[in-house]
CSV table of C-alpha atoms and ligand atoms in Angstrom, one decimal:
chain,number,residue,atom,x,y,z
A,441,MET,CA,-15.9,80.7,45.2
A,442,VAL,CA,-13.4,82.4,43.2
A,443,CYS,CA,-10.2,81.0,41.6
A,444,LEU,CA,-8.3,83.8,39.4
A,445,SER,CA,-10.6,86.5,40.2
A,446,LYS,CA,-11.5,89.4,38.6
A,447,LYS,CA,-9.4,91.5,41.1
A,448,GLY,CA,-6.2,90.0,40.0
A,449,ASP,CA,-4.5,86.7,39.0
A,450,PHE,CA,-3.9,85.0,42.3
A,451,MET,CA,-2.7,81.7,42.6
A,452,ALA,CA,-4.4,81.0,45.9
A,453,LYS,CA,-8.4,80.7,46.1
A,454,VAL,CA,-9.9,84.2,47.3
A,455,TYR,CA,-13.5,84.7,48.8
A,456,TYR,CA,-15.1,88.2,48.5
A,457,ASP,CA,-18.0,89.4,50.0
A,458,LYS,CA,-20.4,87.8,47.2
A,459,ASP,CA,-19.2,84.2,48.3
A,460,ALA,CA,-20.0,84.7,52.1
A,461,ASP,CA,-23.6,85.0,53.5
A,462,LEU,CA,-23.8,86.5,57.1
A,463,SER,CA,-27.3,84.6,57.6
A,464,TRP,CA,-25.2,81.4,58.1
A,465,LEU,CA,-24.8,83.3,61.7
A,466,ASP,CA,-28.3,83.8,61.9
A,467,ASP,CA,-29.7,82.3,65.3
A,468,LYS,CA,-25.8,81.7,66.2
A,469,THR,CA,-24.2,83.0,69.4
A,470,VAL,CA,-20.5,84.0,69.1
A,471,ALA,CA,-18.3,83.9,71.9
A,472,VAL,CA,-15.2,86.1,71.6
A,473,LEU,CA,-12.7,84.9,74.3
A,474,GLY,CA,-10.4,87.9,75.0
A,475,TYR,CA,-10.7,91.7,74.6
A,476,GLY,CA,-7.3,92.6,73.6
A,477,SER,CA,-5.9,93.7,70.0
A,478,GLN,CA,-8.0,91.3,68.1
A,479,GLY,CA,-11.1,90.4,70.4
A,480,LYS,CA,-12.0,94.1,71.1
A,481,VAL,CA,-12.4,94.7,67.2
A,482,HIS,CA,-14.0,91.2,66.4
A,483,ALA,CA,-16.6,91.7,68.6
A,484,LEU,CA,-17.2,95.5,67.8
A,485,ASN,CA,-17.7,94.7,64.0
A,486,LEU,CA,-19.5,91.5,64.4
A,487,LYS,CA,-22.0,93.2,66.8
A,488,ASP,CA,-22.2,96.2,64.2
A,489,SER,CA,-22.9,93.9,61.6
A,490,GLY,CA,-25.7,92.3,63.6
A,491,VAL,CA,-24.3,89.5,65.0
A,492,ASP,CA,-25.3,87.8,68.6
A,493,VAL,CA,-21.9,88.5,70.3
A,494,ILE,CA,-20.8,87.4,74.1
A,495,VAL,CA,-17.4,88.3,75.3
A,496,GLY,CA,-15.6,85.8,77.7
A,497,LEU,CA,-13.2,86.8,80.2
A,498,ARG,CA,-11.7,86.4,83.4
A,499,ARG,CA,-13.6,87.9,86.0
A,500,SER,CA,-10.3,90.0,87.3
A,501,SER,CA,-9.6,91.0,83.6
A,502,LYS,CA,-9.4,94.8,83.5
A,503,ASN,CA,-11.0,94.4,80.0
A,504,TRP,CA,-14.3,93.5,81.7
A,505,ASN,CA,-15.3,97.0,82.3
A,506,ILE,CA,-14.0,98.2,79.2
A,507,ALA,CA,-16.1,95.6,77.3
A,508,GLU,CA,-19.3,96.2,79.0
A,509,LYS,CA,-18.6,100.3,78.6
A,510,ASP,CA,-18.5,99.1,75.0
A,511,GLY,CA,-22.2,97.7,75.3
A,512,MET,CA,-20.7,94.2,75.4
A,513,ASP,CA,-22.5,91.0,77.1
A,514,VAL,CA,-19.6,89.9,79.2
A,515,LYS,CA,-19.6,86.8,81.0
A,516,GLU,CA,-16.6,84.4,82.6
A,517,ILE,CA,-15.4,82.0,79.9
A,518,LYS,CA,-16.7,79.0,81.2
A,519,ASP,CA,-20.4,80.6,80.7
A,520,ALA,CA,-19.7,82.3,77.6
A,521,VAL,CA,-19.0,79.3,75.9
A,522,LYS,CA,-21.7,77.2,77.2
A,523,ASN,CA,-24.6,78.1,74.6
A,524,ALA,CA,-21.8,79.3,72.0
A,525,ASP,CA,-22.2,78.3,68.6
A,526,VAL,CA,-18.7,79.9,67.4
A,527,ILE,CA,-16.0,80.2,70.1
A,528,VAL,CA,-13.1,82.2,69.0
A,529,PHE,CA,-9.8,82.2,70.4
A,530,LEU,CA,-8.5,85.7,71.0
A,531,ILE,CA,-6.3,85.2,74.2
A,532,PRO,CA,-2.5,84.9,73.9
A,533,ASP,CA,-1.6,81.7,71.7
A,534,MET,CA,0.9,80.3,75.1
A,535,VAL,CA,-2.5,80.5,77.6
A,536,GLN,CA,-5.4,79.1,74.9
A,537,PRO,CA,-4.4,75.4,75.9
A,538,ASP,CA,-5.1,75.7,79.6
A,539,VAL,CA,-8.3,77.9,79.0
A,540,TYR,CA,-9.2,75.3,76.6
A,541,ASN,CA,-8.6,72.4,78.7
A,542,ASN,CA,-10.0,74.1,82.1
A,543,ASP,CA,-12.9,76.5,80.6
A,544,VAL,CA,-13.7,75.5,77.1
A,545,LYS,CA,-13.4,71.6,76.7
A,546,ASP,CA,-16.4,70.6,79.1
A,547,ASN,CA,-18.5,73.1,78.6
A,548,MET,CA,-18.7,73.5,74.8
A,549,LYS,CA,-21.6,72.1,72.8
A,550,GLU,CA,-21.6,69.3,70.3
A,551,GLY,CA,-21.5,70.7,66.7
A,552,CYS,CA,-20.1,73.9,67.8
A,553,MET,CA,-17.1,75.6,66.1
A,554,LEU,CA,-13.6,76.3,67.7
A,555,MET,CA,-12.1,79.3,65.8
A,556,PHE,CA,-8.5,80.8,65.9
A,557,ALA,CA,-6.5,83.4,64.7
A,558,HIS,CA,-3.2,81.8,64.5
A,559,GLY,CA,-2.7,78.2,64.0
A,560,PHE,CA,0.1,77.3,66.7
A,561,ASN,CA,-2.1,75.3,69.1
A,562,ILE,CA,-3.8,73.3,66.7
A,563,HIS,CA,-1.1,72.6,64.6
A,564,TYR,CA,1.3,71.7,66.8
A,565,ASN,CA,-1.3,69.5,69.2
A,566,GLN,CA,-1.3,71.7,72.0
A,567,ILE,CA,-5.2,71.9,71.7
A,568,VAL,CA,-6.7,68.5,70.3
A,569,PRO,CA,-10.5,69.2,70.1
A,570,PRO,CA,-13.1,66.1,69.6
A,571,GLU,CA,-14.3,65.1,66.2
A,572,THR,CA,-17.6,66.1,67.0
A,573,VAL,CA,-16.7,70.4,66.6
A,574,ASP,CA,-15.8,72.3,63.9
A,575,VAL,CA,-12.1,73.9,63.8
A,576,THR,CA,-11.3,76.9,61.7
A,577,MET,CA,-9.3,80.0,61.3
A,578,ILE,CA,-10.0,83.8,60.3
A,579,ALA,CA,-6.5,85.7,60.6
A,580,PRO,CA,-6.9,89.0,59.6
A,581,LYS,CA,-3.7,90.3,58.2
A,582,ALA,CA,-3.3,93.8,60.1
A,583,PRO,CA,-3.3,94.6,63.8
A,584,GLY,CA,-6.8,95.1,65.5
A,585,PRO,CA,-7.1,98.8,65.6
A,586,LEU,CA,-7.1,98.6,61.7
A,587,VAL,CA,-9.6,96.1,61.3
A,588,ARG,CA,-11.6,98.5,63.1
A,589,ARG,CA,-10.8,101.5,61.3
A,590,MET,CA,-11.3,99.8,57.7
A,591,TYR,CA,-14.6,98.5,58.7
A,592,LEU,CA,-16.1,101.8,59.9
A,593,GLU,CA,-14.9,103.2,56.5
A,594,GLY,CA,-16.9,100.4,54.6
A,595,LYS,CA,-13.6,98.7,53.9
A,596,GLY,CA,-11.9,95.8,55.3
A,597,VAL,CA,-8.5,94.1,55.6
A,598,PRO,CA,-7.7,91.1,53.9
A,599,ALA,CA,-7.5,87.8,56.2
A,600,LEU,CA,-6.6,84.3,55.8
A,601,VAL,CA,-9.3,81.3,55.9
A,602,ALA,CA,-8.7,77.6,57.0
A,603,VAL,CA,-10.7,74.6,58.0
A,604,GLU,CA,-9.5,71.9,60.0
A,605,GLN,CA,-11.9,69.9,61.0
A,606,ASN,CA,-15.6,70.0,59.1
A,607,TYR,CA,-17.8,68.2,61.5
A,608,THR,CA,-20.8,69.9,60.6
A,609,GLY,CA,-20.3,70.4,57.0
A,610,ASN,CA,-20.7,73.7,56.8
A,611,ALA,CA,-17.4,75.0,58.4
A,612,LEU,CA,-16.2,77.1,55.3
A,613,ASN,CA,-19.5,78.9,55.0
A,614,ILE,CA,-19.6,79.6,58.9
A,615,ALA,CA,-16.1,80.8,58.9
A,616,LEU,CA,-16.7,83.0,55.5
A,617,ALA,CA,-19.8,84.7,57.3
A,618,TYR,CA,-17.8,85.5,60.3
A,619,ALA,CA,-14.9,86.8,58.1
A,620,LYS,CA,-17.8,89.1,56.5
A,621,GLY,CA,-18.9,90.1,59.8
A,622,ILE,CA,-15.6,91.6,60.6
A,623,GLY,CA,-15.3,93.0,57.2
A,624,SER,CA,-12.5,91.1,55.8
A,625,THR,CA,-14.4,89.8,52.7
A,626,ARG,CA,-14.6,93.3,51.4
A,627,ALA,CA,-10.8,93.2,51.0
A,628,GLY,CA,-10.8,89.3,50.1
A,629,VAL,CA,-10.1,86.0,52.1
A,630,ILE,CA,-7.3,83.9,51.1
A,631,GLU,CA,-7.8,79.9,51.7
A,632,THR,CA,-4.8,78.5,53.3
A,633,THR,CA,-4.2,75.3,55.8
A,634,PHE,CA,-3.2,75.6,59.5
A,635,LYS,CA,0.0,74.0,58.6
A,636,GLU,CA,0.7,76.6,55.9
A,637,GLU,CA,-0.5,79.6,58.3
A,638,THR,CA,1.7,78.1,61.1
A,639,GLU,CA,4.5,77.4,59.5
A,640,THR,CA,5.0,80.4,57.0
A,641,ASP,CA,4.0,82.8,60.2
A,642,LEU,CA,6.9,81.4,62.5
A,643,PHE,CA,9.4,81.4,59.6
A,644,GLY,CA,8.8,85.1,58.7
A,645,GLU,CA,8.7,86.3,62.1
A,646,GLN,CA,12.3,84.4,63.0
A,647,VAL,CA,14.1,85.0,59.9
A,648,ASP,CA,12.7,87.9,58.4
A,649,LEU,CA,10.4,90.6,60.3
A,650,CYS,CA,11.5,90.2,64.1
A,651,GLY,CA,14.5,88.2,64.1
A,652,GLY,CA,16.0,89.1,60.7
A,653,VAL,CA,15.6,92.8,60.8
A,654,ALA,CA,16.8,93.2,64.8
A,655,GLU,CA,20.1,91.5,63.7
A,656,MET,CA,20.6,93.0,60.7
A,657,ILE,CA,20.1,96.6,62.3
A,658,LYS,CA,22.3,95.5,65.4
A,659,SER,CA,25.2,94.2,62.9
A,660,THR,CA,25.4,97.3,60.7
A,661,PHE,CA,25.5,99.4,63.6
A,662,ASP,CA,28.0,97.4,66.0
A,663,ILE,CA,30.5,97.1,62.8
A,664,LEU,CA,30.3,100.9,62.4
A,665,VAL,CA,30.7,101.5,65.8
A,666,GLU,CA,33.4,99.1,66.5
A,667,ALA,CA,35.4,100.8,63.2
A,668,GLY,CA,35.3,104.0,65.2
A,669,TYR,CA,32.4,105.7,63.6
A,670,GLN,CA,30.0,107.9,66.1
A,671,PRO,CA,27.1,105.7,67.4
A,672,GLU,CA,25.1,108.7,66.6
A,673,VAL,CA,25.7,108.6,62.9
A,674,ALA,CA,25.2,104.7,63.0
A,675,TYR,CA,22.1,104.9,64.5
A,676,PHE,CA,21.0,106.9,61.7
A,677,GLU,CA,22.2,104.6,58.9
A,678,ALA,CA,21.3,101.5,60.6
A,679,LEU,CA,18.1,102.3,62.1
A,680,HIS,CA,16.3,105.4,61.5
A,681,GLU,CA,16.5,105.3,57.6
A,682,LEU,CA,15.1,101.8,57.4
A,683,LYS,CA,11.6,103.5,58.1
A,684,LEU,CA,11.8,105.4,54.7
A,685,ILE,CA,12.9,102.1,52.9
A,686,VAL,CA,10.0,100.1,54.5
A,687,ASP,CA,7.4,102.6,53.9
A,688,LEU,CA,8.5,102.3,49.8
A,689,ILE,CA,8.5,98.8,49.9
A,690,TYR,CA,5.2,98.5,51.7
A,691,GLU,CA,3.4,101.0,49.5
A,692,GLY,CA,4.7,99.6,46.1
A,693,GLY,CA,7.1,96.6,46.7
A,694,ILE,CA,10.9,96.0,46.2
A,695,TYR,CA,11.5,97.6,42.9
A,696,ASN,CA,9.1,100.6,44.2
A,697,MET,CA,12.2,101.2,46.5
A,698,TRP,CA,14.7,100.9,44.1
A,699,LYS,CA,13.2,103.6,41.7
A,700,ALA,CA,13.5,106.0,44.6
A,701,VAL,CA,17.0,105.8,45.9
A,702,SER,CA,19.9,107.2,44.5
A,703,GLU,CA,22.0,105.6,41.8
A,704,THR,CA,25.0,105.1,43.7
A,705,ALA,CA,22.4,103.4,46.3
A,706,LYS,CA,20.9,101.1,43.3
A,707,TYR,CA,24.3,99.7,42.3
A,708,GLY,CA,25.9,99.3,45.6
A,709,GLY,CA,22.6,97.8,47.1
A,710,THR,CA,21.9,95.2,44.3
A,711,THR,CA,25.7,94.2,44.3
A,712,ARG,CA,26.6,94.1,48.0
A,713,GLY,CA,23.2,92.8,49.3
A,714,ARG,CA,23.3,89.3,47.8
A,715,ARG,CA,26.9,88.9,49.2
A,716,ILE,CA,25.2,89.1,52.7
A,717,TYR,CA,22.1,87.1,51.7
A,718,ASN,CA,24.5,84.2,50.2
A,719,GLU,CA,24.2,80.5,50.1
A,720,THR,CA,25.5,80.2,53.7
A,721,VAL,CA,23.0,82.1,55.4
A,722,LYS,CA,20.4,80.8,52.9
A,723,GLU,CA,21.1,77.1,54.2
A,724,GLU,CA,20.9,78.5,57.7
A,725,MET,CA,17.3,79.9,56.9
A,726,ARG,CA,16.6,76.4,55.3
A,727,LYS,CA,17.8,74.7,58.4
A,728,ILE,CA,15.5,77.1,60.8
A,729,LEU,CA,12.5,76.2,58.6
A,730,LYS,CA,13.0,72.6,58.8
A,731,GLU,CA,12.9,72.9,62.7
A,732,ILE,CA,9.4,74.8,62.3
A,733,GLN,CA,8.1,71.8,60.0
A,734,THR,CA,9.3,68.9,62.5
A,735,GLY,CA,7.9,70.6,65.4
A,736,GLU,CA,11.4,71.1,67.0
A,737,PHE,CA,10.9,74.7,67.5
A,738,ALA,CA,7.6,74.2,68.9
A,739,ARG,CA,8.7,71.9,71.5
A,740,GLU,CA,11.5,74.3,72.4
A,741,TRP,CA,9.0,77.0,72.8
A,742,ILE,CA,6.6,74.9,74.7
A,743,LEU,CA,9.4,73.7,77.3
A,744,GLU,CA,10.9,77.1,77.5
A,745,ASN,CA,7.7,78.5,78.7
A,746,LYS,CA,7.4,75.2,81.1
A,747,ALA,CA,10.8,76.2,82.4
A,748,GLY,CA,9.7,79.6,83.3
A,749,ARG,CA,11.2,81.1,79.9
A,750,PRO,CA,15.1,81.4,81.3
A,751,VAL,CA,16.5,81.9,77.8
A,752,TYR,CA,13.8,84.2,76.6
A,753,THR,CA,14.2,86.2,79.7
A,754,LYS,CA,18.2,86.4,79.2
A,755,LEU,CA,17.9,87.3,75.6
A,756,LEU,CA,15.2,90.0,75.8
A,757,ARG,CA,17.2,91.6,78.4
A,758,MET,CA,20.2,91.6,76.1
A,759,GLU,CA,18.6,93.6,73.6
A,760,LYS,CA,17.2,95.8,75.9
A,761,GLU,CA,20.8,96.7,77.0
A,762,HIS,CA,22.3,96.7,73.5
A,763,PRO,CA,24.2,100.1,73.1
A,764,ILE,CA,21.7,101.2,70.2
A,765,GLU,CA,18.9,101.4,72.7
A,766,LYS,CA,20.5,103.9,74.6
A,767,VAL,CA,21.7,106.2,71.6
A,768,GLY,CA,18.4,105.8,70.3
A,769,LYS,CA,16.6,107.1,73.4
A,770,GLU,CA,18.8,110.2,73.0
A,771,LEU,CA,18.5,110.7,69.7
A,772,ARG,CA,14.7,110.4,69.4
A,773,LYS,CA,14.4,113.2,71.7
A,774,MET,CA,15.6,115.3,68.6
A,775,MET,CA,12.5,113.9,66.7
A,776,PRO,CA,9.4,116.0,67.8
A,777,TRP,CA,7.3,114.1,65.3
A,778,LEU,CA,7.5,110.8,67.1
A,779,GLY,CA,4.8,109.8,69.7
A,780,GLU,CA,2.4,112.3,68.2
B,281,LIG,P1,-3.8,90.1,73.2
B,281,LIG,O1,-2.5,89.9,74.0
B,281,LIG,O2,-3.7,91.4,72.8
B,281,LIG,O3,-5.1,89.8,73.9
B,281,LIG,C1,-5.4,89.0,75.1
B,281,LIG,C2,-6.3,89.1,75.7
B,281,LIG,O4,-6.8,88.0,76.3
B,281,LIG,C3,-7.0,89.9,76.5
B,281,LIG,O5,-8.3,90.3,76.7
B,281,LIG,C4,-6.4,89.5,78.0
B,281,LIG,O6,-7.2,90.1,79.2
B,281,LIG,C5,-7.0,88.0,77.8
B,281,LIG,N1,-6.0,87.4,78.7
B,281,LIG,C6,-4.7,87.2,78.7
B,281,LIG,N2,-4.3,86.1,79.6
B,281,LIG,C7,-5.4,85.6,79.6
B,281,LIG,C8,-5.4,84.4,80.7
B,281,LIG,N3,-4.6,83.7,81.1
B,281,LIG,N4,-6.9,83.8,80.4
B,281,LIG,C9,-8.0,84.2,79.7
B,281,LIG,N5,-7.7,85.6,79.0
B,281,LIG,C10,-6.5,86.2,78.9
B,281,LIG,O7,-4.1,89.2,72.2
B,281,LIG,P2,-3.9,89.5,70.7
B,281,LIG,O8,-2.5,90.0,70.1
B,281,LIG,O9,-5.2,90.0,70.0
B,281,LIG,O10,-4.0,87.7,70.1
B,281,LIG,C11,-4.9,87.1,70.2
B,281,LIG,C12,-5.0,86.0,69.0
B,281,LIG,O11,-4.9,86.6,67.6
B,281,LIG,C13,-3.5,85.0,69.0
B,281,LIG,O12,-3.9,83.9,68.7
B,281,LIG,C14,-2.9,85.8,67.9
B,281,LIG,O13,-1.6,84.9,67.3
B,281,LIG,C15,-3.6,86.0,66.9
B,281,LIG,N6,-3.4,87.3,65.8
B,281,LIG,C16,-3.1,88.4,66.4
B,281,LIG,C17,-3.0,89.7,65.7
B,281,LIG,C18,-2.5,91.0,66.0
B,281,LIG,O14,-2.1,92.0,65.3
B,281,LIG,N7,-2.3,91.4,67.4
B,281,LIG,C19,-3.1,89.5,64.4
B,281,LIG,C20,-3.3,88.2,63.6
B,281,LIG,C21,-3.6,87.1,64.4
B,282,LIG,MG1,3.7,85.9,63.9
């Protein structure tokens, strides 16, 4: 266990290789449910780390053959979980409750661990496990393919760990052994809770990463086009150049970006950006966070799914039909380096 580790002064508790013992998984079987972005690479990394892995899939899944070709022991979900000590939910969040109720609940053994890579279903009570199992989370902070690449290079991607239920008394040790098996303790595993992971994840994707960025780009584009500028030129300013900026921020932080841009961009950006993100905008962001914290957003999204996703479908169609999509499609043909 490490606080304020040698690797840097963190507020959070961070676990490294020396804090995790793979032998907690000796004589245990891990059932990885799903063989998509995360499932495939968790299964491969665990197997390469010497862990006994079963992959649980639907008989109809196109991933069944792929997993078998990768040398995996593949079973139907209800069979895969029967003798499993750790059951990892790496199937889409919205299908997890049905899979849990239909295939897992009555087949899992007492004292096993249910593990998640995202906290939504546990935090919002869409899956309510009995008290007689451990409930944990290992959430790598990268898409599946990067988790695999780093593992093969002898490195790892950082992950979050959380323990929601500790029936066996060893939940943290077992979860950290799993994190070591996928390579994440090489980079560092940050302790969190299901509540913190779920609420911050939703907030980030709503106001910043997905929702925020999409609206920022479209608004910039729309206002330029409205004012009579050519859509092609507006596309470059509103969307294309964002990559250069994000790369600089990703590699070295926001100040690294400021250092790299022109003096005029520095002055214009620092004086004008704060006029967009003013108190009114921040008040709305706080409201959105409240909706997440109270469960109002979760209820809305769960009901939206039950209703056949009418709003979701409509809004995504509008995104697809936005003029920026059309001009972008043409302009990207001028960029031979894309899609390489
Ligand atoms: P994915 O969509 O890539 O994989 C889905 C897998 O589930 C596939 O094997 C598919 O065949 C199977 N599946 C689909 N529908 C099913 C059903 N009805 N019944 C049974 N199996 C079904 O999923 P993912 O992106 O790897 O996400 C899995 C979990 O990992 C989620 O909880 C997600 O929030 C979390 N997560 C994902 C990432 C990421 O980068 N993709 C990162 C961190 C955490
Ligand atoms: Mg997210």
